[in-house]
Structures are given as structure tokens and as C-alpha cells.
Tab-separated table of C-alpha atoms (C1' of nucleotides) in Angstrom:
chain	number	residue	atom	x	y	z
A	1	MET	CA	0.000	0.000	0.000
A	2	LEU	CA	1.585	3.251	-1.159
A	3	GLN	CA	0.520	6.836	-0.661
A	4	ILE	CA	2.013	10.284	-1.101
A	5	ARG	CA	2.202	11.828	2.370
A	6	ASP	CA	3.917	15.111	3.134
A	7	GLY	CA	5.208	15.124	-0.418
A	8	VAL	CA	6.965	11.785	0.039
A	9	LEU	CA	6.015	8.355	-1.288
A	10	GLN	CA	5.303	6.219	1.746
A	11	VAL	CA	4.492	2.578	2.370
A	12	LEU	CA	2.149	1.113	4.950
A	13	ALA	CA	3.780	-1.458	7.247
A	14	TRP	CA	3.173	-3.004	10.627
A	15	GLN	CA	5.703	-3.908	13.263
A	16	ARG	CA	5.823	-7.586	14.123
A	17	ALA	CA	5.463	-8.354	17.798
A	18	ARG	CA	6.173	-12.053	17.722
A	19	PRO	CA	8.705	-14.310	16.022
A	20	PRO	CA	9.656	-14.793	13.324
A	21	ASP	CA	11.373	-11.447	12.739
A	22	PRO	CA	10.043	-9.694	15.863
A	23	GLY	CA	10.373	-5.930	15.847
A	24	ARG	CA	10.776	-5.752	12.092
A	25	TRP	CA	8.342	-4.085	9.747
A	26	ALA	CA	6.143	-6.198	7.476
A	27	LEU	CA	3.739	-5.431	4.666
A	28	PRO	CA	0.060	-6.109	5.293
A	29	GLY	CA	-1.006	-9.553	4.156
A	30	GLY	CA	-2.280	-12.908	5.205
A	31	LEU	CA	-3.376	-16.332	4.145
A	32	LEU	CA	-5.527	-17.043	1.134
A	33	GLY	CA	-8.965	-18.366	2.032
A	34	ASP	CA	-10.503	-21.420	0.391
A	35	ASP	CA	-13.279	-19.505	-1.297
A	36	GLU	CA	-11.470	-16.451	-2.581
A	37	ASP	CA	-9.011	-15.607	-5.308
A	38	VAL	CA	-5.889	-13.618	-4.518
A	39	ALA	CA	-7.439	-10.271	-5.486
A	40	THR	CA	-10.358	-10.824	-3.149
A	41	SER	CA	-8.006	-11.930	-0.432
A	42	VAL	CA	-5.950	-8.763	-0.725
A	43	ARG	CA	-9.047	-6.624	-0.330
A	44	ARG	CA	-9.955	-8.607	2.759
A	45	GLN	CA	-6.470	-8.325	4.289
A	46	LEU	CA	-6.447	-4.600	3.658
A	47	ALA	CA	-9.817	-4.149	5.269
A	48	GLU	CA	-8.141	-5.083	8.544
A	49	LYS	CA	-5.685	-2.199	8.194
A	50	VAL	CA	-7.452	0.612	6.385
A	51	ASP	CA	-10.808	1.647	5.045
A	52	VAL	CA	-10.883	-0.181	1.755
A	53	ARG	CA	-13.043	2.481	0.152
A	54	GLU	CA	-9.994	4.709	0.256
A	55	VAL	CA	-7.930	2.359	-1.885
A	56	ALA	CA	-8.008	3.681	-5.446
A	57	HIS	CA	-6.105	0.951	-7.246
A	58	VAL	CA	-4.829	-2.571	-6.638
A	59	GLU	CA	-2.834	-4.744	-9.007
A	60	GLN	CA	-0.834	-7.926	-8.933
A	61	LEU	CA	2.937	-7.603	-8.901
A	62	ALA	CA	4.622	-10.987	-8.756
A	63	VAL	CA	4.961	-14.221	-6.851
A	64	PHE	CA	7.696	-14.553	-4.269
A	65	SER	CA	8.406	-18.201	-3.669
A	66	ALA	CA	11.952	-18.812	-2.465
A	67	PRO	CA	11.679	-21.949	-0.330
A	68	HIS	CA	12.915	-20.308	2.870
A	69	ARG	CA	11.816	-16.749	2.348
A	70	VAL	CA	9.945	-17.071	5.650
A	71	PRO	CA	11.200	-19.227	8.527
A	72	GLY	CA	9.093	-22.243	9.430
A	73	VAL	CA	6.203	-23.388	7.293
A	74	ARG	CA	6.622	-22.828	3.574
A	75	ARG	CA	4.845	-19.671	2.404
A	76	ILE	CA	4.341	-18.439	-1.125
A	77	ALA	CA	3.394	-14.795	-1.481
A	78	THR	CA	1.548	-13.100	-4.293
A	79	ALA	CA	2.612	-9.477	-3.946
A	80	PHE	CA	0.275	-6.625	-4.832
A	81	LEU	CA	0.602	-2.922	-5.388
A	82	GLY	CA	-2.093	-0.783	-3.754
A	83	LEU	CA	-2.486	2.968	-3.992
A	84	VAL	CA	-4.270	5.446	-1.725
A	85	PRO	CA	-5.003	9.020	-2.884
A	86	SER	CA	-3.091	11.639	-0.950
A	87	ASP	CA	-6.220	13.299	0.413
A	88	ALA	CA	-7.236	10.177	2.307
A	89	ASP	CA	-5.955	9.631	5.806
A	90	PRO	CA	-7.094	6.180	6.770
A	91	ALA	CA	-7.146	5.211	10.437
A	92	VAL	CA	-4.631	2.425	11.038
A	93	PRO	CA	-4.048	0.011	13.938
A	94	ALA	CA	-1.550	0.870	16.657
A	95	ASP	CA	1.194	-1.388	15.328
A	96	THR	CA	0.849	0.016	11.804
A	97	ALA	CA	2.474	3.115	10.332
A	98	TRP	CA	3.551	4.832	7.124
A	99	HIS	CA	7.240	5.003	6.216
A	100	PRO	CA	9.026	6.635	3.301
A	101	VAL	CA	9.634	3.898	0.712
A	102	ASP	CA	13.316	4.792	0.592
A	103	ALA	CA	13.662	4.286	4.317
A	104	LEU	CA	11.506	1.440	5.498
A	105	PRO	CA	13.362	0.545	8.688
A	106	ASP	CA	14.302	-3.078	9.127
A	107	PRO	CA	11.955	-4.767	6.654
A	108	ALA	CA	10.810	-8.274	7.580
A	109	PHE	CA	11.567	-11.305	5.382
A	110	ASP	CA	11.880	-10.386	1.701
A	111	HIS	CA	9.580	-7.387	2.006
A	112	ALA	CA	12.249	-4.901	0.932
A	113	GLU	CA	12.324	-6.667	-2.414
A	114	ILE	CA	8.556	-6.459	-2.709
A	115	VAL	CA	8.577	-2.733	-1.982
A	116	GLU	CA	11.204	-2.324	-4.670
A	117	ALA	CA	9.012	-4.149	-7.179
A	118	ALA	CA	6.044	-1.975	-6.244
A	119	ARG	CA	8.030	1.206	-6.701
A	120	ASP	CA	9.293	0.097	-10.101
A	121	ARG	CA	5.829	-0.804	-11.276
A	122	LEU	CA	4.398	2.490	-10.100
A	123	ARG	CA	7.122	4.452	-11.856
A	124	ALA	CA	6.564	2.629	-15.116
A	125	LYS	CA	2.792	2.929	-15.099
A	126	LEU	CA	2.812	6.614	-14.255
A	127	SER	CA	4.546	7.095	-17.586
A	128	TYR	CA	2.257	5.228	-19.922
A	129	THR	CA	-1.089	5.121	-18.121
A	130	ASN	CA	-3.369	7.494	-16.226
A	131	LEU	CA	-2.391	5.844	-12.937
A	132	GLY	CA	-1.873	9.246	-11.347
A	133	PHE	CA	-5.577	9.201	-10.492
A	134	ALA	CA	-4.795	6.747	-7.704
A	135	LEU	CA	-2.217	9.009	-6.060
A	136	ALA	CA	-3.708	12.456	-6.524
A	137	PRO	CA	-6.469	13.980	-4.426
A	138	ARG	CA	-9.904	14.346	-5.937
A	139	GLU	CA	-9.190	17.861	-7.139
A	140	PHE	CA	-5.783	19.433	-7.440
A	141	THR	CA	-3.680	22.097	-9.066
A	142	ILE	CA	-1.004	21.232	-11.594
A	143	SER	CA	1.535	22.283	-8.974
A	144	THR	CA	0.298	19.720	-6.520
A	145	LEU	CA	0.183	17.057	-9.176
A	146	ARG	CA	3.734	17.929	-10.146
A	147	GLU	CA	4.896	17.320	-6.571
A	148	HIS	CA	3.130	13.971	-6.487
A	149	TYR	CA	4.664	12.812	-9.735
A	150	ALA	CA	8.106	13.986	-8.650
A	151	ALA	CA	7.803	12.111	-5.355
A	152	ALA	CA	6.653	8.913	-7.016
A	153	LEU	CA	9.102	9.033	-9.926
A	154	GLY	CA	12.057	10.102	-7.827
A	155	HIS	CA	13.150	12.912	-10.095
A	156	PRO	CA	12.079	16.499	-10.777
A	157	VAL	CA	9.047	16.984	-13.012
A	158	SER	CA	8.235	20.157	-14.906
A	159	ALA	CA	4.740	21.450	-14.282
A	160	THR	CA	4.599	22.883	-17.792
A	161	ASN	CA	5.362	19.625	-19.517
A	162	LEU	CA	3.326	17.482	-17.154
A	163	GLN	CA	0.347	19.686	-17.885
A	164	ARG	CA	0.781	19.287	-21.620
A	165	VAL	CA	1.437	15.578	-21.655
A	166	LEU	CA	-1.649	14.839	-19.607
A	167	ALA	CA	-3.745	17.302	-21.574
A	168	ARG	CA	-2.796	15.749	-24.891
A	169	ARG	CA	-3.889	12.374	-23.602
A	170	ALA	CA	-7.141	13.749	-22.269
A	171	VAL	CA	-6.309	12.396	-18.837
A	172	LEU	CA	-7.203	15.568	-16.944
A	173	GLU	CA	-10.285	17.718	-17.040
A	174	PRO	CA	-10.699	21.176	-15.520
A	175	THR	CA	-13.248	21.525	-12.747
A	176	GLY	CA	-13.725	25.195	-13.600
A	177	ALA	CA	-12.868	26.239	-10.065
A	178	LEU	CA	-9.734	28.055	-8.932
A	179	ALA	CA	-7.539	27.502	-5.902
A	180	PRO	CA	-6.845	30.644	-3.850
A	181	PRO	CA	-3.252	31.884	-3.994
A	182	GLY	CA	-0.959	31.509	-0.996
A	183	PRO	CA	-0.088	34.320	1.444
A	184	ALA	CA	2.625	35.595	-0.872
A	185	GLY	CA	0.141	36.139	-3.679
A	186	GLY	CA	0.451	34.803	-7.188
A	187	ARG	CA	-2.041	33.886	-9.811
A	188	PRO	CA	-4.780	31.535	-8.594
A	189	ALA	CA	-4.312	28.008	-9.923
A	190	ALA	CA	-6.974	26.203	-11.892
A	191	LEU	CA	-8.280	23.012	-10.347
A	192	PHE	CA	-8.296	19.749	-12.264
A	193	ARG	CA	-9.504	16.234	-11.767
A	194	PHE	CA	-8.705	12.971	-13.495
A	195	ALA	CA	-11.247	12.286	-16.216
A	196	GLU	CA	-11.452	8.573	-15.460
A	197	PRO	CA	-11.284	6.809	-12.099
A	198	THR	CA	-9.868	3.584	-13.524
A	199	LEU	CA	-6.661	2.502	-15.139
A	200	ARG	CA	-6.273	3.236	-18.832
A	201	VAL	CA	-3.217	2.827	-21.023
A	202	THR	CA	-2.619	6.180	-22.672
A	203	ASP	CA	0.623	5.558	-24.506
A	204	ALA	CA	0.397	1.992	-25.663
A	205	PHE	CA	3.330	1.425	-27.964
A	206	ALA	CA	6.112	3.838	-28.652
A	207	VAL	CA	7.256	1.983	-31.744
A	208	LEU	CA	6.268	-0.793	-34.105
A	209	ARG	CA	2.763	0.493	-34.420
A	210	PRO	CA	0.387	-1.085	-36.898
A	211	PRO	CA	0.540	0.600	-40.327
A	212	GLY	CA	-1.627	3.663	-40.767
A	213	GLU	CA	-1.028	4.967	-37.277
A	214	HIS	CA	1.522	7.574	-37.833
A	215	ALA	CA	1.175	8.799	-34.307
A	216	ARG	CA	-0.935	7.881	-31.349
A	217	PRO	CA	-4.595	7.269	-32.026
A	218	ALA	CA	-6.699	10.389	-32.129
A	219	VAL	CA	-9.170	11.104	-29.388
A	220	PRO	CA	-12.626	10.012	-30.566
B	1	MET	CA	5.834	-21.900	-24.312
B	2	LEU	CA	5.630	-19.920	-27.540
B	3	GLN	CA	7.540	-20.241	-30.778
B	4	ILE	CA	7.300	-18.943	-34.322
B	5	ARG	CA	6.717	-21.974	-36.556
B	6	ASP	CA	5.907	-21.752	-40.245
B	7	GLY	CA	5.596	-18.019	-39.836
B	8	VAL	CA	2.878	-18.371	-37.194
B	9	LEU	CA	3.071	-17.839	-33.447
B	10	GLN	CA	2.343	-21.199	-31.862
B	11	VAL	CA	1.886	-22.484	-28.346
B	12	LEU	CA	2.982	-25.820	-26.917
B	13	ALA	CA	0.166	-27.843	-25.330
B	14	TRP	CA	-0.558	-31.421	-24.404
B	15	GLN	CA	-3.788	-33.303	-24.725
B	16	ARG	CA	-5.189	-34.543	-21.448
B	17	ALA	CA	-5.976	-38.242	-21.381
B	18	ARG	CA	-7.716	-38.467	-18.040
B	19	PRO	CA	-10.297	-36.386	-16.155
B	20	PRO	CA	-10.636	-33.631	-15.399
B	21	ASP	CA	-11.085	-32.137	-18.849
B	22	PRO	CA	-10.122	-35.255	-20.822
B	23	GLY	CA	-9.330	-34.655	-24.473
B	24	ARG	CA	-8.721	-30.958	-23.971
B	25	TRP	CA	-5.408	-29.221	-24.487
B	26	ALA	CA	-3.461	-27.984	-21.471
B	27	LEU	CA	-0.333	-25.918	-21.032
B	28	PRO	CA	2.704	-27.686	-19.612
B	29	GLY	CA	2.969	-27.379	-15.850
B	30	GLY	CA	2.922	-29.192	-12.586
B	31	LEU	CA	3.166	-28.945	-8.846
B	32	LEU	CA	5.690	-26.804	-7.026
B	33	GLY	CA	8.275	-28.840	-5.118
B	34	ASP	CA	9.197	-28.147	-1.503
B	35	ASP	CA	12.738	-27.094	-2.303
B	36	GLU	CA	12.277	-24.963	-5.361
B	37	ASP	CA	10.911	-21.545	-6.210
B	38	VAL	CA	8.421	-21.122	-9.035
B	39	ALA	CA	11.059	-20.236	-11.634
B	40	THR	CA	13.030	-23.378	-10.866
B	41	SER	CA	9.852	-25.401	-10.944
B	42	VAL	CA	8.968	-24.102	-14.387
B	43	ARG	CA	12.357	-25.117	-15.739
B	44	ARG	CA	11.867	-28.545	-14.269
B	45	GLN	CA	8.350	-28.944	-15.706
B	46	LEU	CA	9.571	-27.864	-19.116
B	47	ALA	CA	12.414	-30.337	-19.044
B	48	GLU	CA	9.795	-33.058	-19.254
B	49	LYS	CA	8.468	-31.613	-22.512
B	50	VAL	CA	11.371	-30.041	-24.363
B	51	ASP	CA	15.114	-29.655	-24.218
B	52	VAL	CA	15.435	-26.794	-21.775
B	53	ARG	CA	18.605	-25.526	-23.438
B	54	GLU	CA	16.405	-24.462	-26.326
B	55	VAL	CA	14.327	-22.127	-24.177
B	56	ALA	CA	15.665	-18.617	-24.668
B	57	HIS	CA	13.545	-16.705	-22.193
B	58	VAL	CA	11.193	-17.366	-19.300
B	59	GLU	CA	9.300	-14.809	-17.260
B	60	GLN	CA	6.492	-14.702	-14.751
B	61	LEU	CA	3.091	-13.581	-15.990
B	62	ALA	CA	0.518	-13.648	-13.228
B	63	VAL	CA	-1.214	-15.769	-10.647
B	64	PHE	CA	-4.476	-17.473	-11.531
B	65	SER	CA	-6.332	-18.295	-8.387
B	66	ALA	CA	-10.091	-18.488	-8.925
B	67	PRO	CA	-11.289	-20.996	-6.326
B	68	HIS	CA	-12.729	-23.465	-8.829
B	69	ARG	CA	-10.511	-22.836	-11.819
B	70	VAL	CA	-9.708	-26.559	-11.744
B	71	PRO	CA	-12.195	-29.192	-10.590
B	72	GLY	CA	-11.351	-31.056	-7.417
B	73	VAL	CA	-8.491	-30.034	-5.158
B	74	ARG	CA	-7.820	-26.302	-5.043
B	75	ARG	CA	-4.958	-25.304	-7.337
B	76	ILE	CA	-3.287	-21.937	-7.672
B	77	ALA	CA	-1.260	-21.421	-10.820
B	78	THR	CA	1.641	-19.069	-11.393
B	79	ALA	CA	1.633	-18.633	-15.148
B	80	PHE	CA	4.845	-18.105	-17.089
B	81	LEU	CA	5.762	-16.999	-20.580
B	82	GLY	CA	8.479	-19.063	-22.263
B	83	LEU	CA	9.993	-18.469	-25.684
B	84	VAL	CA	11.826	-20.821	-28.039
B	85	PRO	CA	13.838	-19.468	-31.000
B	86	SER	CA	12.387	-20.412	-34.351
B	87	ASP	CA	15.435	-22.400	-35.434
B	88	ALA	CA	14.987	-24.905	-32.617
B	89	ASP	CA	12.781	-27.917	-33.143
B	90	PRO	CA	12.579	-29.607	-29.786
B	91	ALA	CA	11.439	-33.200	-29.607
B	92	VAL	CA	8.157	-33.390	-27.714
B	93	PRO	CA	6.210	-36.285	-26.165
B	94	ALA	CA	3.486	-38.024	-28.164
B	95	ASP	CA	0.598	-36.264	-26.412
B	96	THR	CA	2.199	-32.845	-26.947
B	97	ALA	CA	1.966	-30.547	-29.978
B	98	TRP	CA	2.259	-26.992	-31.219
B	99	HIS	CA	-0.871	-25.023	-32.104
B	100	PRO	CA	-1.342	-21.518	-33.498
B	101	VAL	CA	-2.079	-19.251	-30.541
B	102	ASP	CA	-5.163	-17.934	-32.266
B	103	ALA	CA	-6.566	-21.431	-32.639
B	104	LEU	CA	-5.707	-23.543	-29.653
B	105	PRO	CA	-8.459	-26.153	-29.898
B	106	ASP	CA	-10.475	-26.768	-26.769
B	107	PRO	CA	-8.209	-25.331	-24.098
B	108	ALA	CA	-8.402	-26.992	-20.685
B	109	PHE	CA	-9.447	-25.086	-17.558
B	110	ASP	CA	-8.545	-21.387	-17.731
B	111	HIS	CA	-5.639	-21.956	-20.073
B	112	ALA	CA	-7.110	-19.842	-22.872
B	113	GLU	CA	-6.881	-16.865	-20.536
B	114	ILE	CA	-3.268	-17.663	-19.741
B	115	VAL	CA	-2.377	-17.872	-23.430
B	116	GLU	CA	-4.013	-14.499	-23.910
B	117	ALA	CA	-1.917	-13.001	-21.123
B	118	ALA	CA	1.229	-14.471	-22.647
B	119	ARG	CA	0.455	-13.046	-26.054
B	120	ASP	CA	-0.208	-9.597	-24.616
B	121	ARG	CA	3.009	-9.621	-22.657
B	122	LEU	CA	5.007	-10.732	-25.683
B	123	ARG	CA	3.500	-8.006	-27.835
B	124	ALA	CA	4.272	-5.315	-25.309
B	125	LYS	CA	7.835	-6.397	-24.644
B	126	LEU	CA	8.699	-6.710	-28.335
B	127	SER	CA	8.049	-2.991	-28.535
B	128	TYR	CA	10.184	-1.694	-25.717
B	129	THR	CA	12.804	-4.391	-25.139
B	130	ASN	CA	15.160	-6.544	-27.210
B	131	LEU	CA	12.968	-9.596	-26.573
B	132	GLY	CA	13.118	-10.509	-30.264
B	133	PHE	CA	16.295	-12.416	-29.470
B	134	ALA	CA	14.159	-15.141	-27.922
B	135	LEU	CA	12.035	-15.645	-31.035
B	136	ALA	CA	14.562	-15.198	-33.828
B	137	PRO	CA	17.054	-17.798	-34.992
B	138	ARG	CA	20.713	-17.292	-34.149
B	139	GLU	CA	21.390	-15.510	-37.407
B	140	PHE	CA	18.786	-14.037	-39.686
B	141	THR	CA	18.014	-11.550	-42.418
B	142	ILE	CA	15.899	-8.486	-41.751
B	143	SER	CA	13.226	-10.077	-43.924
B	144	THR	CA	13.013	-13.096	-41.693
B	145	LEU	CA	12.970	-10.958	-38.592
B	146	ARG	CA	10.199	-8.891	-40.118
B	147	GLU	CA	8.076	-12.017	-40.564
B	148	HIS	CA	8.688	-13.038	-36.976
B	149	TYR	CA	7.704	-9.658	-35.596
B	150	ALA	CA	4.623	-9.530	-37.788
B	151	ALA	CA	3.537	-12.976	-36.607
B	152	ALA	CA	4.069	-12.139	-32.951
B	153	LEU	CA	2.560	-8.669	-33.081
B	154	GLY	CA	-0.358	-9.665	-35.254
B	155	HIS	CA	0.005	-6.828	-37.735
B	156	PRO	CA	2.233	-5.999	-40.713
B	157	VAL	CA	5.718	-4.714	-39.952
B	158	SER	CA	7.876	-2.750	-42.355
B	159	ALA	CA	11.346	-4.208	-42.837
B	160	THR	CA	12.752	-0.748	-43.429
B	161	ASN	CA	11.506	0.666	-40.179
B	162	LEU	CA	12.169	-2.436	-38.123
B	163	GLN	CA	15.748	-2.319	-39.318
B	164	ARG	CA	16.145	1.285	-38.272
B	165	VAL	CA	14.416	1.038	-34.927
B	166	LEU	CA	16.551	-1.908	-33.875
B	167	ALA	CA	19.694	-0.324	-35.276
B	168	ARG	CA	19.136	2.888	-33.371
B	169	ARG	CA	18.846	0.911	-30.184
B	170	ALA	CA	21.945	-1.133	-30.952
B	171	VAL	CA	19.941	-4.303	-30.563
B	172	LEU	CA	21.248	-5.949	-33.735
B	173	GLU	CA	24.767	-6.469	-34.965
B	174	PRO	CA	25.809	-7.595	-38.477
B	175	THR	CA	27.575	-10.926	-38.727
B	176	GLY	CA	29.323	-9.798	-41.893
B	177	ALA	CA	27.977	-12.789	-43.818
B	178	LEU	CA	25.345	-12.718	-46.547
B	179	ALA	CA	22.418	-15.030	-47.183
B	180	PRO	CA	22.220	-16.415	-50.742
B	181	PRO	CA	19.308	-15.127	-52.806
B	182	GLY	CA	16.354	-17.339	-53.615
B	183	PRO	CA	15.784	-19.026	-56.984
B	184	ALA	CA	14.184	-15.890	-58.395
B	185	GLY	CA	17.349	-13.890	-57.743
B	186	GLY	CA	17.501	-10.650	-55.843
B	187	ARG	CA	20.199	-8.989	-53.855
B	188	PRO	CA	21.715	-11.202	-51.140
B	189	ALA	CA	20.535	-10.200	-47.691
B	190	ALA	CA	22.933	-9.310	-44.904
B	191	LEU	CA	22.836	-11.561	-41.859
B	192	PHE	CA	22.359	-10.158	-38.380
B	193	ARG	CA	22.318	-11.448	-34.867
B	194	PHE	CA	21.023	-9.989	-31.613
B	195	ALA	CA	23.837	-8.238	-29.778
B	196	GLU	CA	22.749	-9.482	-26.361
B	197	PRO	CA	21.256	-12.844	-25.413
B	198	THR	CA	19.345	-11.503	-22.438
B	199	LEU	CA	16.434	-9.175	-21.887
B	200	ARG	CA	17.200	-5.469	-21.910
B	201	VAL	CA	14.790	-2.567	-21.841
B	202	THR	CA	15.640	-0.398	-24.827
B	203	ASP	CA	12.902	2.199	-24.673
B	204	ALA	CA	12.359	2.787	-21.012
B	205	PHE	CA	10.013	5.734	-20.753
B	206	ALA	CA	8.356	7.525	-23.591
B	207	VAL	CA	7.492	10.526	-21.450
B	208	LEU	CA	8.210	12.101	-18.100
B	209	ARG	CA	11.903	11.485	-18.424
B	210	PRO	CA	14.263	12.878	-15.827
B	211	PRO	CA	15.511	16.376	-16.750
B	212	GLY	CA	18.518	16.526	-19.010
B	213	GLU	CA	17.440	13.629	-21.149
B	214	HIS	CA	15.955	15.238	-24.133
B	215	ALA	CA	15.591	11.900	-25.837
B	216	ARG	CA	16.448	8.339	-25.010
B	217	PRO	CA	19.760	7.708	-23.294
B	218	ALA	CA	22.717	7.574	-25.644
B	219	VAL	CA	24.550	4.315	-26.182
B	220	PRO	CA	27.611	4.236	-23.907
C	1	DA	C1'	4.823	49.249	-8.513
C	2	DC	C1'	6.760	44.881	-7.380
C	3	DA	C1'	7.203	40.103	-6.128
C	4	DA	C1'	5.276	35.631	-6.639
C	5	DA	C1'	2.969	31.921	-8.656
C	6	DA	C1'	0.447	30.049	-12.754
C	7	DG	C1'	-0.073	29.324	-17.364
C	8	DT	C1'	0.978	29.983	-22.608
C	9	DG	C1'	4.065	30.559	-26.751
C	10	DT	C1'	7.810	29.035	-29.057
C	11	DT	C1'	11.850	26.561	-30.403
C	12	DA	C1'	15.205	22.770	-30.898
C	13	DT	C1'	15.656	18.066	-31.008
C	14	DT	C1'	14.424	13.555	-31.775
C	15	DC	C1'	11.695	9.920	-33.259
C	16	DC	C1'	8.966	7.422	-36.387
C	17	DT	C1'	6.409	6.188	-40.701
C	18	DA	C1'	6.085	6.272	-45.477
C	19	DC	C1'	7.757	6.242	-49.880
C	20	DA	C1'	11.016	6.959	-53.553
C	21	DC	C1'	15.131	5.458	-55.194
C	22	DC	C1'	19.495	2.772	-55.718
C	23	DC	C1'	22.014	-1.952	-55.390
C	24	DA	C1'	23.141	-6.841	-56.313
C	25	DT	C1'	21.882	-11.081	-57.982
C	26	DG	C1'	19.630	-15.006	-61.164
C	27	DC	C1'	17.780	-15.921	-65.526
D	1	DG	C1'	18.499	-6.543	-69.981
D	2	DC	C1'	15.112	-7.161	-66.641
D	3	DA	C1'	12.599	-9.019	-62.894
D	4	DT	C1'	13.237	-9.723	-57.988
D	5	DG	C1'	14.263	-8.949	-53.521
D	6	DG	C1'	17.492	-6.039	-50.318
D	7	DG	C1'	18.911	-1.764	-48.629
D	8	DT	C1'	19.427	3.525	-48.224
D	9	DG	C1'	17.935	8.514	-48.672
D	10	DT	C1'	14.813	11.647	-47.562
D	11	DA	C1'	10.662	14.121	-46.392
D	12	DG	C1'	6.592	14.908	-43.469
D	13	DG	C1'	4.313	14.640	-39.181
D	14	DA	C1'	4.311	14.503	-34.244
D	15	DA	C1'	5.925	14.399	-29.578
D	16	DT	C1'	8.654	16.200	-25.880
D	17	DA	C1'	11.926	19.118	-22.973
D	18	DA	C1'	13.471	23.592	-22.230
D	19	DC	C1'	12.885	28.237	-21.629
D	20	DA	C1'	11.109	32.869	-22.521
D	21	DC	C1'	7.178	35.405	-21.847
D	22	DT	C1'	2.557	36.814	-20.324
D	23	DT	C1'	-1.210	36.713	-16.877
D	24	DT	C1'	-3.175	37.291	-12.344
D	25	DT	C1'	-2.962	37.840	-7.781
D	26	DG	C1'	-1.225	39.906	-2.818
D	27	DT	C1'	1.458	43.390	-0.467
DNA sequence: ACAAAAGTGTTATTCCTACACCCATGC
DNA sequence: GCATGGGTGTAGGAATAACACTTTTGT
């Protein structure tokens, strides 16, 4: 579960009380039930940690199956990436907290590797899909969105170019409203929202397109 | 397991003799052993069907976990994509055969869905990685490579442009040799090989690059 | 008026597709 | 010579990063 908090990409983890790996931080998860598939199971596990209605996107990452990745009984994990918009502040249990993804202290088992996979996937999909909808608040200025993208991608992002890229792909739509300027003044920023609340690939193939598509498909 | 055969993308399947799903065609696979991870297990399962040295690339696709995807005991499958170069012709057991991916007759269980996922993944990765190395023979002409890409992508591919795209990315290297012309004559074609035998992302991010990279990273 | 923040115009660069043209071989 | 297939040159369209410039607010 990832979220932008205080301008930093953070991951939700809980501190293990009992062996194995006591005191270390683990990702939320649990056993697969007999009557559920892994996606359903993830939703159920999350419900124990946060309000699931605040989770904007969930997707499968990969299977982690090294024979002794967890001491004791063999466990095979199907890792997921979950995203919470930055304007949500879900209540979490006492043993659970958010940590910057770059500095998850003392990760349990192979969970550092899983966080790495999640970060990579997020970075990639921000580039070629509208996945930003799952990180951004409901309404936002381009400035705010720029900060979110920069935090998630790990490098500076230009507000000018971000604006244009997302506009060309019809990913954003203006709400019509304006955000009031800060105490130092400045032009009021226009508010935007994501046009669609679900994942859409906006930049399918950079090369080797089918003939007749000189550029990306036009907006219908 | 996918391979280009007779200019068509084909999938390796075996015909089930016994229930469940007798007579239907299933993908190779089997149970995970106690001392192996899923990647190791896949290699082992494949060894029973083909000479594993002929498999050029294997990667994880996704977990299929619907509670009743297979009758009887609950089974959770980690699906993989495997690729065999077109110049290999592995010996296969009597119940096992290659079928065009578009026309796998009577797929067992949810295997049609898995084949679909494999095809999608292959298509995507051909565009932004050097994955062609796992489909093409050791040495080939651009014409041949064009046919392979067209078969895998499912749409026509221009030899001219394929040549240039792969050249720009330094994915191909000339062997120096020429292929003899066919009976109708024509200029002899230059032979190429893939420069690297392992997966490499050649076209990382179309947009939202870090500052300072006006275009794709230069070749070192 | 001036500083600050937001947004638009414009340019340079690169990439990609399409198509015309040139090259080397067999008959 | 000429048909056939291979390869190169080149032009047109489009996308993106960078940066200059304009707009709108608060002090």
C-alpha cells in the first residue's frame, strides 16, 4: 500500500510483535482463504488495516516463492501494489504506520524486495497510463500534481510539460474552479480532476505500431 | 511456451488423457516442489516436454487463483511466458503438440486466458525491449525478422523501419555474412544477430523522463 | 509598482512512418 | 536486360523538454 504523504512516497507497514522477525516491519497480508481468489483476499487483508473504500487501485505484482523466504512453514506470497489518494488519511491500527519507501526501517523477510518491485511498477505505469488518479487527491492544481509525480518518480518533473502531456492524452479535465493563492500572492491556480477513475493505457506502444497509425490514435 | 513456426506464433500444449477435462489441451505445468521456487519449478516442468537448453527466455506472468478454476483439489497457478527461437525444433512427447495461438483447440481449464496473457506480454515487450532475441534464430536476415515480428505482433511490420528502430537501439549487430538469394534472384541479404542474449529494456520511458534527457539515453 | 505563482508561446531536437530510389543477384 | 528482392535517402508529421514570456494575484 503506497501513498504520497507530506510530499513523500510512503508505504504502509506493521511492526511484528512475535517471532519470526520480531520488531521488524512487514507489509500487510495474510493467508488465502478457500473460497477467494488472490485479489479478493488482498481486499480482505487490507480491510483489517485501512478503510478499503480509500484504496483507489490494486494490481498484482509478482509471486515470491523462495523456499525459505519465511522461517518455518513454507509460504508463497503473491505481492500486490495498492495505492491510496493523498487526500485520504485512513485510520490504522496501533502497530501500523507509514514510512518513506526509501527508508523502510528493518523490513521483515523479503519485504524490501517487494517494496522495490512496487516502486518500479508504479514508476513505469505513471509514464504510460493514467495511474496518477490513484495518487492524486480528488481535485488538485497542476503544482500539486507535479509534486506527487516527482515524489513517485524520484526525479524532478516540470509542471509545464506534465500539464501538456496529460492534456494531450485527455487524462485531466478542468473543474472550472480556482484555488486561492498563498499568502505571498500569485495567480490563482486552476483546479483539475482525473477524467477517469480507472486505469487506462494512454501511450500503448512507442514503436512498431500497426501501419496507418503515424502517431498515437486520435481522441474520438 | 511460444515459438514462431511456419511463420505463425504457436503455443505448446498437451492433450489430457484423463479427467478432469479429458481430451482438452493444457499448457505444460505441474506442482511446485518443496525445495524450489516457481522459476526453478517451471524449468523442471519444461524439461519433461522439451530440451530446456532451447528455451531462450522465461518470465512470470501472473497468478491465476479463482477458487474453482480446476475441478477437485484447489490449485493456484503461477503462469509463465516461455519463448523458443524459431530455429529450434525440440522433440516433444506423443501427447504434446504446437498449435497456433489464435486457434488452440479446446483449451483446458482457464488456459485460454493464460495464453491471452502471454500473447499480450510478448506483444508489449517486443516494442520496448530486445525480446526478439528469444524468437529469432541465431542468425537471420531483416526479412526473416520482419516475418517473426509480424507474426508475434499480429500486424504488418515494415522491414525498413524495423531495421532502423533496432539499429538505433543497438539491438542488432551484423555478422558480416550474406544469405544467398532465392531461386528468383535478388540482392543477397545481410545476416544479423542480436547483440545481447538476455532481456534489456531499450525504450524505457516515452514521457516524463528525468531532466537533461531530451531523448532516449545515448549508447555508452 | 513589485514580487510571486500560474499558465501559454515558441523553439530545438528527436523519433517514427512512409515512400522513392538505388544496389546486387539469377535468368 | 530485366525481374526480384534487399537496402538507403529523404521528407513529413508529431511528440517532448526547455525556456522565454505573459497573466493574475497579494502586499
